[in-house]
CSV table of C-alpha atoms in Angstrom, one decimal:
chain,number,residue,atom,x,y,z
A,13,MET,CA,-51.1,-15.0,40.3
A,14,ARG,CA,-49.2,-16.7,37.8
A,15,HIS,CA,-46.6,-19.4,38.6
A,16,ALA,CA,-42.9,-20.6,37.4
A,17,HIS,CA,-43.6,-23.7,36.4
A,18,ARG,CA,-46.6,-22.1,34.0
A,19,GLU,CA,-46.1,-20.3,30.9
A,20,MET,CA,-45.2,-16.2,31.5
A,21,LEU,CA,-44.2,-13.3,29.6
A,22,ILE,CA,-41.3,-12.5,30.8
A,23,CYS,CA,-39.5,-9.3,29.8
A,24,ASP,CA,-35.7,-7.6,30.3
A,25,LEU,CA,-35.1,-4.4,30.1
A,26,THR,CA,-31.9,-2.6,29.4
A,27,GLN,CA,-29.6,0.1,28.6
A,28,SER,CA,-26.6,-2.0,28.6
A,29,TYR,CA,-27.0,-3.7,25.5
A,30,ALA,CA,-24.7,-3.3,21.8
A,31,PRO,CA,-25.2,-5.0,18.9
A,32,VAL,CA,-21.5,-4.5,18.3
A,33,GLY,CA,-18.9,-4.1,21.2
A,34,GLY,CA,-21.3,-5.3,23.7
A,35,GLY,CA,-20.2,-6.8,27.1
A,36,GLY,CA,-21.5,-9.2,29.6
A,37,VAL,CA,-24.9,-8.2,29.6
A,38,SER,CA,-25.1,-8.5,25.8
A,39,THR,CA,-23.9,-12.4,26.4
A,40,TYR,CA,-26.6,-12.7,29.2
A,41,LEU,CA,-29.4,-11.5,27.0
A,42,ARG,CA,-28.6,-13.8,23.7
A,43,GLU,CA,-27.9,-17.1,26.2
A,44,LYS,CA,-30.9,-16.4,28.1
A,45,ARG,CA,-33.0,-16.0,25.0
A,46,ARG,CA,-31.7,-19.3,23.9
A,47,TYR,CA,-32.6,-20.9,27.4
A,48,ILE,CA,-35.9,-19.7,27.6
A,49,LEU,CA,-36.7,-20.8,23.9
A,50,GLU,CA,-35.5,-24.5,24.6
A,51,GLN,CA,-35.7,-25.5,28.1
A,52,THR,CA,-39.2,-23.6,28.6
A,53,GLY,CA,-42.5,-23.1,27.4
A,54,HIS,CA,-42.3,-19.3,28.6
A,55,ARG,CA,-42.6,-15.9,26.1
A,56,LEU,CA,-39.7,-13.3,26.2
A,57,ILE,CA,-39.5,-9.9,25.4
A,58,GLN,CA,-36.2,-8.1,25.2
A,59,ILE,CA,-36.7,-4.2,25.0
A,60,VAL,CA,-33.2,-2.7,24.4
A,61,PRO,CA,-31.8,0.9,22.8
A,62,GLY,CA,-31.4,1.4,18.6
A,63,PRO,CA,-31.3,3.4,16.3
A,64,GLU,CA,-34.7,3.3,15.6
A,65,ASP,CA,-38.0,2.4,16.8
A,66,ARG,CA,-38.4,-1.7,16.0
A,67,VAL,CA,-40.3,-4.5,17.0
A,68,VAL,CA,-39.7,-8.0,16.1
A,69,GLU,CA,-41.9,-11.2,16.8
A,70,SER,CA,-40.3,-14.0,16.3
A,71,GLY,CA,-42.6,-17.3,17.9
A,72,ARG,CA,-42.4,-16.7,22.0
A,73,HIS,CA,-39.7,-14.2,21.4
A,74,ILE,CA,-39.8,-10.6,20.8
A,75,TRP,CA,-37.0,-8.1,20.4
A,76,VAL,CA,-38.0,-4.6,20.8
A,77,GLU,CA,-35.7,-1.6,20.0
A,78,VAL,CA,-36.6,1.9,21.6
A,79,GLY,CA,-35.0,4.5,19.1
A,80,ALA,CA,-32.2,6.4,21.4
A,81,GLU,CA,-29.1,8.6,20.6
A,82,GLN,CA,-25.6,7.3,20.8
A,83,VAL,CA,-23.8,7.8,24.2
A,84,ARG,CA,-20.8,10.2,24.1
A,85,GLY,CA,-17.3,8.7,23.6
A,86,SER,CA,-19.3,5.1,23.3
A,87,PRO,CA,-20.4,4.8,20.0
A,88,ASN,CA,-21.6,1.0,20.3
A,89,TYR,CA,-23.8,2.2,23.1
A,90,ARG,CA,-27.7,4.2,23.1
A,91,PHE,CA,-29.4,5.9,26.1
A,92,ILE,CA,-33.0,6.1,26.5
A,93,LEU,CA,-34.4,8.6,27.4
A,94,ARG,CA,-37.9,8.5,25.7
A,95,THR,CA,-39.3,6.2,28.6
A,96,GLY,CA,-42.6,6.7,27.4
A,97,ALA,CA,-42.4,4.5,24.5
A,98,VAL,CA,-41.0,1.9,26.9
A,99,ARG,CA,-44.1,2.3,29.3
A,100,GLU,CA,-46.3,1.8,25.9
A,101,VAL,CA,-44.0,-1.6,24.5
A,102,LEU,CA,-45.2,-2.4,28.8
A,103,GLU,CA,-48.4,-1.4,28.4
A,104,HIS,CA,-48.8,-3.3,25.0
A,105,PHE,CA,-47.4,-6.6,26.1
A,106,ARG,CA,-47.9,-6.7,29.8
A,107,PRO,CA,-45.6,-8.8,31.3
A,108,ASP,CA,-45.5,-10.6,34.8
A,109,VAL,CA,-42.4,-10.3,35.0
A,110,ILE,CA,-40.0,-7.3,34.5
A,111,GLU,CA,-36.0,-8.1,35.4
A,112,SER,CA,-33.6,-4.4,35.1
A,113,LEU,CA,-30.4,-4.9,33.9
A,114,CYS,CA,-29.1,-1.6,34.3
A,115,PRO,CA,-29.6,1.1,37.2
A,116,TRP,CA,-30.6,4.2,35.1
A,117,VAL,CA,-33.4,5.6,34.2
A,118,LEU,CA,-35.5,2.6,32.9
A,119,PRO,CA,-35.6,0.3,36.8
A,120,TRP,CA,-37.9,4.0,37.6
A,121,THR,CA,-40.0,3.2,34.3
A,122,ALA,CA,-40.4,-0.4,35.8
A,123,ILE,CA,-41.6,0.6,39.1
A,124,ASN,CA,-44.2,3.1,37.4
A,125,TYR,CA,-45.4,0.6,35.3
A,126,ARG,CA,-46.0,-1.8,38.1
A,127,ARG,CA,-47.7,0.8,40.2
A,128,ALA,CA,-50.5,0.7,37.5
A,129,HIS,CA,-50.0,-3.3,37.4
A,130,PRO,CA,-49.1,-4.3,40.8
A,131,GLU,CA,-49.6,-8.2,39.5
A,132,THR,CA,-46.2,-7.7,37.9
A,133,ALA,CA,-43.2,-8.9,39.6
A,134,LEU,CA,-40.1,-6.6,39.3
A,135,VAL,CA,-36.6,-8.2,39.6
A,136,ALA,CA,-33.1,-6.3,39.7
A,137,GLY,CA,-29.9,-7.8,38.3
A,138,TYR,CA,-27.0,-5.6,40.0
A,139,HIS,CA,-24.8,-6.8,37.0
A,140,THR,CA,-22.8,-2.8,37.7
A,141,ASP,CA,-21.3,-1.7,41.2
A,142,PHE,CA,-22.4,1.2,39.3
A,143,PRO,CA,-21.4,3.8,42.9
A,144,ASN,CA,-17.9,2.8,43.3
A,145,VAL,CA,-17.1,2.8,39.1
A,146,HIS,CA,-18.9,4.7,37.8
A,147,ILE,CA,-19.7,7.4,40.1
A,148,HIS,CA,-16.7,7.4,42.8
A,149,ARG,CA,-14.0,6.4,40.3
A,150,VAL,CA,-14.6,9.3,37.5
A,151,GLY,CA,-15.4,11.5,40.4
A,152,GLU,CA,-12.3,11.2,41.7
A,153,GLN,CA,-10.5,12.2,38.9
A,154,LEU,CA,-12.5,14.8,37.8
A,155,PHE,CA,-13.1,16.4,41.6
A,156,GLY,CA,-10.6,14.2,43.8
A,157,ARG,CA,-11.1,11.6,46.8
A,158,ARG,CA,-13.5,14.2,49.2
A,159,MET,CA,-16.0,15.2,46.3
A,160,ALA,CA,-16.1,11.1,45.0
A,161,ASP,CA,-17.2,10.1,48.0
A,162,GLY,CA,-20.0,12.3,48.6
A,163,LEU,CA,-21.0,11.6,45.4
A,164,ARG,CA,-20.9,8.0,46.0
A,165,SER,CA,-23.0,8.5,49.0
A,166,ILE,CA,-25.9,9.9,47.1
A,167,GLY,CA,-25.1,7.0,44.1
A,168,VAL,CA,-25.6,4.3,47.2
A,169,ALA,CA,-28.7,6.5,48.3
A,170,TYR,CA,-30.3,6.4,44.7
A,171,ALA,CA,-29.8,2.5,44.7
A,172,GLN,CA,-31.2,2.1,48.4
A,173,LYS,CA,-34.5,4.0,46.6
A,174,THR,CA,-34.3,2.1,43.4
A,175,TYR,CA,-33.8,-1.0,44.3
A,176,GLY,CA,-35.7,-1.3,47.8
A,177,ALA,CA,-39.0,-0.6,45.4
A,178,PHE,CA,-38.1,-3.9,43.3
A,179,ASP,CA,-39.1,-7.5,45.1
A,180,ARG,CA,-36.1,-9.2,44.1
A,181,LEU,CA,-32.7,-8.6,43.5
A,182,TYR,CA,-29.5,-11.2,42.4
A,183,ALA,CA,-26.1,-9.8,42.5
A,184,LEU,CA,-23.5,-12.1,40.8
A,185,ASN,CA,-21.2,-13.0,43.8
A,186,ASP,CA,-21.5,-13.0,47.4
A,187,PRO,CA,-19.2,-9.6,48.2
A,188,VAL,CA,-21.6,-7.4,46.1
A,189,ARG,CA,-24.7,-9.2,48.0
A,190,ASP,CA,-22.9,-8.2,51.4
A,191,GLN,CA,-22.3,-5.2,50.0
A,192,LEU,CA,-25.9,-4.3,49.3
A,193,ALA,CA,-27.2,-5.5,52.9
A,194,GLN,CA,-24.6,-3.1,54.3
A,195,TRP,CA,-26.7,-0.8,52.3
A,196,GLY,CA,-29.7,-1.8,54.0
A,197,ILE,CA,-31.3,-3.7,50.7
A,198,GLY,CA,-31.3,-7.2,52.2
A,199,HIS,CA,-33.7,-9.1,49.5
A,200,VAL,CA,-30.9,-10.6,47.6
A,201,ASP,CA,-30.1,-13.8,45.9
A,202,VAL,CA,-26.5,-14.5,44.2
A,203,LEU,CA,-27.0,-15.7,40.8
A,204,SER,CA,-23.7,-17.4,39.2
A,205,LEU,CA,-23.2,-16.5,35.2
A,206,GLY,CA,-22.2,-19.3,32.6
A,207,VAL,CA,-20.3,-20.3,29.7
A,208,ASP,CA,-20.6,-22.4,27.0
A,209,THR,CA,-18.0,-25.2,27.3
A,210,ASP,CA,-18.5,-26.5,24.5
A,211,GLN,CA,-18.1,-23.8,22.5
A,212,PHE,CA,-15.0,-22.0,24.2
A,213,SER,CA,-12.4,-25.4,24.4
A,214,PRO,CA,-8.7,-26.0,24.1
A,215,ALA,CA,-10.4,-27.8,20.9
A,216,ARG,CA,-10.8,-24.9,19.3
A,217,ARG,CA,-6.9,-23.8,19.1
A,218,ASP,CA,-5.9,-22.6,15.7
A,219,PRO,CA,-1.8,-23.0,15.3
A,220,HIS,CA,-1.6,-20.0,12.9
A,221,PHE,CA,-3.6,-17.6,14.6
A,222,ARG,CA,-0.7,-15.8,16.0
A,223,GLU,CA,0.5,-15.8,12.3
A,224,LYS,CA,-2.7,-14.5,10.5
A,225,LEU,CA,-2.2,-11.9,13.2
A,226,GLY,CA,0.7,-10.9,11.6
A,227,LEU,CA,2.3,-10.9,15.3
A,228,ALA,CA,6.2,-11.7,15.3
A,229,GLY,CA,7.9,-13.7,18.3
A,230,HIS,CA,8.5,-17.3,19.8
A,231,GLY,CA,7.1,-16.6,23.3
A,232,PRO,CA,3.3,-16.3,24.8
A,233,LEU,CA,0.7,-14.7,23.4
A,234,LEU,CA,-1.4,-12.9,25.9
A,235,ILE,CA,-5.1,-11.9,25.0
A,236,TYR,CA,-7.6,-9.7,26.3
A,237,ALA,CA,-11.2,-9.1,25.3
A,238,GLY,CA,-13.9,-6.8,26.4
A,239,ARG,CA,-14.2,-3.1,26.2
A,240,ILE,CA,-11.1,-0.6,25.3
A,241,ASP,CA,-11.7,2.2,27.6
A,242,ASN,CA,-10.7,3.6,30.9
A,243,GLU,CA,-13.3,1.4,33.0
A,244,LYS,CA,-11.9,-2.1,32.1
A,245,ARG,CA,-7.8,-0.1,32.4
A,246,ALA,CA,-7.1,-0.9,28.9
A,247,HIS,CA,-4.2,0.9,29.3
A,248,ARG,CA,-2.3,-1.0,31.8
A,249,LEU,CA,-2.4,-3.8,29.5
A,250,VAL,CA,0.1,-1.6,27.4
A,251,GLU,CA,2.1,-0.1,29.9
A,252,MET,CA,2.4,-4.1,30.9
A,253,PHE,CA,3.4,-5.2,27.6
A,254,ARG,CA,6.5,-2.8,27.4
A,255,ARG,CA,7.5,-4.1,30.8
A,256,LEU,CA,8.4,-8.0,29.7
A,257,PRO,CA,11.8,-8.4,28.3
A,258,PRO,CA,12.2,-8.4,24.9
A,259,GLU,CA,14.1,-11.9,24.8
A,260,MET,CA,10.7,-13.5,25.7
A,261,GLY,CA,9.5,-13.0,22.3
A,262,ALA,CA,5.9,-12.0,23.8
A,263,ALA,CA,2.8,-10.9,21.5
A,264,MET,CA,-0.4,-9.5,22.5
A,265,VAL,CA,-3.7,-9.3,21.0
A,266,MET,CA,-6.9,-6.9,22.3
A,267,LEU,CA,-10.1,-8.0,21.2
A,268,GLY,CA,-13.1,-5.0,21.6
A,269,ASP,CA,-13.8,-1.8,20.8
A,270,GLY,CA,-14.0,1.6,22.7
A,271,LYS,CA,-12.6,4.9,22.7
A,272,LEU,CA,-9.0,4.3,24.1
A,273,ARG,CA,-8.6,1.8,21.0
A,274,ASP,CA,-7.6,4.3,18.4
A,275,ARG,CA,-4.9,5.8,20.5
A,276,LEU,CA,-3.6,2.6,22.0
A,277,ILE,CA,-3.1,1.7,18.2
A,278,ARG,CA,-1.1,4.6,17.8
A,279,GLU,CA,0.7,3.9,21.0
A,280,THR,CA,1.5,0.2,20.4
A,281,ARG,CA,3.0,1.2,16.8
A,282,GLY,CA,6.4,-1.3,16.6
A,283,LEU,CA,4.9,-3.7,19.2
A,284,ALA,CA,3.9,-7.0,18.9
A,285,VAL,CA,0.7,-6.0,20.0
A,286,ALA,CA,-2.2,-6.1,17.7
A,287,LEU,CA,-6.3,-4.3,18.2
A,288,PRO,CA,-8.2,-5.9,15.1
A,289,GLY,CA,-11.6,-4.3,16.7
A,290,PHE,CA,-14.7,-6.4,18.1
A,291,VAL,CA,-15.5,-9.8,17.8
A,292,ASP,CA,-19.3,-10.6,16.8
A,293,ASP,CA,-18.7,-14.1,16.3
A,294,ARG,CA,-18.4,-16.0,19.1
A,295,ASP,CA,-17.2,-18.8,17.6
A,296,ALA,CA,-14.4,-16.8,16.0
A,297,LEU,CA,-13.9,-15.8,19.8
A,298,ALA,CA,-13.4,-19.3,21.1
A,299,VAL,CA,-11.0,-20.1,18.4
A,300,ALA,CA,-9.1,-16.5,19.6
A,301,LEU,CA,-9.1,-17.4,23.5
A,302,ALA,CA,-8.3,-21.2,22.5
A,303,SER,CA,-5.2,-20.1,20.4
A,304,SER,CA,-3.7,-18.1,23.1
A,305,ASP,CA,-1.6,-18.3,26.0
A,306,ILE,CA,-2.3,-16.3,29.0
A,307,TYR,CA,-5.7,-14.4,29.3
A,308,VAL,CA,-4.7,-10.6,31.0
A,309,SER,CA,-7.3,-8.2,32.7
A,310,ALA,CA,-6.5,-5.1,34.6
A,311,MET,CA,-10.0,-4.2,35.3
A,312,ALA,CA,-10.8,-4.1,39.0
A,313,ASP,CA,-14.6,-3.4,39.2
A,314,GLU,CA,-15.6,-6.7,37.4
A,315,THR,CA,-19.0,-7.8,39.0
A,316,PHE,CA,-18.4,-11.6,37.6
A,317,GLY,CA,-16.3,-11.3,34.9
A,318,ILE,CA,-17.9,-13.5,32.0
A,319,SER,CA,-14.7,-13.3,29.7
A,320,VAL,CA,-12.7,-14.4,32.6
A,321,ILE,CA,-14.6,-17.8,32.6
A,322,GLU,CA,-14.9,-17.8,28.8
A,323,ALA,CA,-10.8,-17.7,28.9
A,324,GLN,CA,-10.5,-20.2,31.4
A,325,ALA,CA,-12.8,-22.8,29.6
A,326,SER,CA,-10.7,-22.2,27.2
A,327,GLY,CA,-7.2,-23.4,28.8
A,328,LEU,CA,-6.0,-20.5,29.9
A,329,PRO,CA,-4.3,-19.0,33.3
A,330,VAL,CA,-5.2,-15.6,33.7
A,331,VAL,CA,-3.3,-12.8,34.6
A,332,GLY,CA,-5.5,-9.8,36.4
A,333,VAL,CA,-5.7,-7.8,39.6
A,334,ALA,CA,-6.6,-9.0,43.9
A,335,SER,CA,-10.2,-7.1,43.6
A,336,GLY,CA,-13.6,-7.1,42.6
A,337,ALA,CA,-15.1,-10.5,41.2
A,338,MET,CA,-10.9,-11.5,40.1
A,339,PRO,CA,-9.8,-13.8,43.5
A,340,ALA,CA,-13.6,-15.3,43.3
A,341,ARG,CA,-12.8,-16.0,39.5
A,342,VAL,CA,-9.4,-16.9,39.8
A,343,PRO,CA,-8.5,-19.1,43.1
A,344,MET,CA,-4.7,-20.0,43.7
A,345,GLY,CA,-3.7,-22.2,41.6
A,346,LEU,CA,-5.1,-20.9,37.9
A,347,GLY,CA,-3.4,-17.6,37.4
A,348,ARG,CA,-1.8,-14.7,39.3
A,349,LEU,CA,-3.4,-11.8,41.1
A,350,GLY,CA,-1.6,-8.8,41.7
A,351,PRO,CA,-2.6,-4.8,43.0
A,352,VAL,CA,-4.7,-2.5,40.8
A,353,ASP,CA,-2.8,-0.2,38.2
A,354,ASP,CA,0.3,-2.0,39.0
A,355,ALA,CA,1.7,-2.6,35.3
A,356,ALA,CA,5.2,-3.8,37.2
A,357,ALA,CA,3.6,-6.7,39.2
A,358,MET,CA,1.6,-7.5,36.1
A,359,ALA,CA,4.6,-7.9,34.1
A,360,ASP,CA,5.9,-10.3,36.6
A,361,HIS,CA,3.0,-12.3,37.1
A,362,VAL,CA,3.4,-13.2,33.2
A,363,GLN,CA,6.9,-14.0,33.2
A,364,ALA,CA,6.4,-16.1,35.6
A,365,LEU,CA,3.5,-18.5,34.5
A,366,TRP,CA,5.5,-18.6,31.2
A,367,ARG,CA,8.5,-19.8,32.9
A,368,GLY,CA,5.9,-22.3,35.1
A,369,ASP,CA,3.8,-25.2,34.0
A,370,TYR,CA,1.3,-22.9,32.6
A,371,ARG,CA,-0.4,-25.7,30.1
A,372,ALA,CA,-1.1,-27.4,33.2
A,373,MET,CA,-2.7,-24.4,35.4
A,374,GLY,CA,-4.8,-23.6,32.2
A,375,ALA,CA,-5.9,-27.5,32.3
A,376,ALA,CA,-6.8,-26.8,35.9
A,377,ALA,CA,-8.5,-23.5,35.0
A,378,ARG,CA,-10.7,-24.9,32.4
A,379,ASN,CA,-11.7,-28.1,35.0
A,380,HIS,CA,-13.0,-25.4,37.4
A,381,VAL,CA,-15.1,-23.6,35.3
A,382,VAL,CA,-16.8,-27.1,34.0
A,383,GLN,CA,-17.7,-28.4,37.0
A,384,ARG,CA,-19.3,-24.9,38.1
A,385,PHE,CA,-20.7,-22.1,35.6
A,386,SER,CA,-23.0,-23.4,33.6
A,387,TRP,CA,-26.1,-20.9,31.6
A,388,ASN,CA,-28.2,-23.8,32.1
A,389,LYS,CA,-27.9,-23.3,36.1
A,390,THR,CA,-27.8,-19.9,35.8
A,391,PHE,CA,-31.5,-19.5,34.3
A,392,ALA,CA,-33.1,-22.4,35.5
A,393,GLN,CA,-32.4,-20.8,39.5
A,394,LEU,CA,-33.3,-17.2,37.9
A,395,VAL,CA,-36.5,-19.2,36.5
A,396,ASN,CA,-37.5,-21.5,39.3
A,397,GLU,CA,-36.2,-19.7,42.5
A,398,VAL,CA,-35.5,-16.2,41.6
A,399,TYR,CA,-38.4,-15.1,39.7
A,400,PRO,CA,-41.0,-17.1,42.3
A,401,ALA,CA,-39.6,-15.4,45.3
A,402,ALA,CA,-40.2,-12.2,43.2
A,403,MET,CA,-44.0,-13.3,42.5
A,404,MET,CA,-44.7,-14.6,45.8
A,405,ARG,CA,-43.1,-10.7,47.4
A,406,ALA,CA,-45.2,-9.1,44.5
A,407,LEU,CA,-48.6,-10.9,46.0
A,408,GLU,CA,-48.0,-10.4,49.6
A,409,ARG,CA,-47.7,-6.9,48.2
A,410,ARG,CA,-50.6,-6.9,46.9
A,411,SER,CA,-52.6,-9.2,50.0
A,412,ALA,CA,-51.5,-6.3,52.2
A,413,VAL,CA,-52.9,-3.2,50.6
A,414,TYR,CA,-56.3,-5.3,50.1
A,415,ARG,CA,-56.2,-5.8,54.2
A,416,TRP,CA,-55.5,-1.9,54.3
A,417,ALA,CA,-58.6,-1.3,52.5
A,418,GLU,CA,-60.1,-4.0,54.1
A,419,HIS,CA,-59.9,-2.3,57.4
A,420,ARG,CA,-59.7,1.4,57.3
A,421,LEU,CA,-61.9,2.1,53.9
A,422,PRO,CA,-65.2,1.6,55.8
A,423,GLU,CA,-64.0,4.1,58.1
A,424,LEU,CA,-63.0,6.4,55.8
A,425,VAL,CA,-66.5,6.6,54.2
A,426,ARG,CA,-68.0,6.4,57.6
A,427,SER,CA,-65.6,9.8,58.1
A,428,VAL,CA,-66.9,11.0,55.0
A,429,GLY,CA,-70.4,11.0,55.3
């Protein structure tokens, strides 16, 4: 068995990657690659969906794209169904640890691979609370509450079966870990994500940013960065903005792409709202955040909220909703949280922050992030604590099989004889 302090081949496996418009998982993959290559001697293979099969080897990093069709309604994302192609990649490179970063299809590719290679340790990152976010929320919209509750029960059973087969699981906050425990999934660590506080900093502020966007007004510049879709409740931000008094002189920029973007562009004509699309340059995103005044988000189901801590690192207070991971990200004194889907309350909170000392609150938010969130800390915990725990469980699992075989095989041989 290899130990975490020795060189390993680590594998990331996910559907939740997009080269343009990607969210938290895409950021995680990029920052993990940096950490592994700069801070360790391990090798890293990252398997994601792409337009066609492609393998790029560069030193200790291997980038693999498996050809997959686009997801309907989410043109930046693709969904791998060719699990045989993924299995071929795993068989070729033989990773020591496989980390699954999404709940659909691919975890079972990893599980089936481990059955043939029991020395492999399996780790899962619970980045999306899919029984509640994807299954229950969508099911309630389509079929009503009662049917949605039943569908969520099926999703929970799937989670129990899937993650019960992994050697270790990590959640992104304590409430999610507690929820998993209620489902009978107990081998769970809590892993906080991080932010580059040098890149995301108030020092990146551009005093001409608003002018470059063509946004009029003398009041606060609100900013949101993320997918422009129903899951993120992006339309609630437009509803909120309409409730702000015109004399306030507010403007808003919504960075990102998604299936609601074209509709919201049409709906915000004549308003001081800009939807310029996804910003794939991290430095440009850092400038946009630092050049704004208040970060706004209506997302109710964040499991962590990387965009929130990036905004806080940039010196912004946050207006959001008291749900998901948001209360943990925005404690008292760093912003204001209100009920889910309450655009009026959100508008009131924006006005209250603007009338108060929002700059001091933004400075407190940055200090909060600098003291608590670091990508180096995130991946040091992953590599030095989570992976060894998974590898130890894998060893115990194999030892149990050997002990069973040692005691039972002679008896079975005699019975056959």
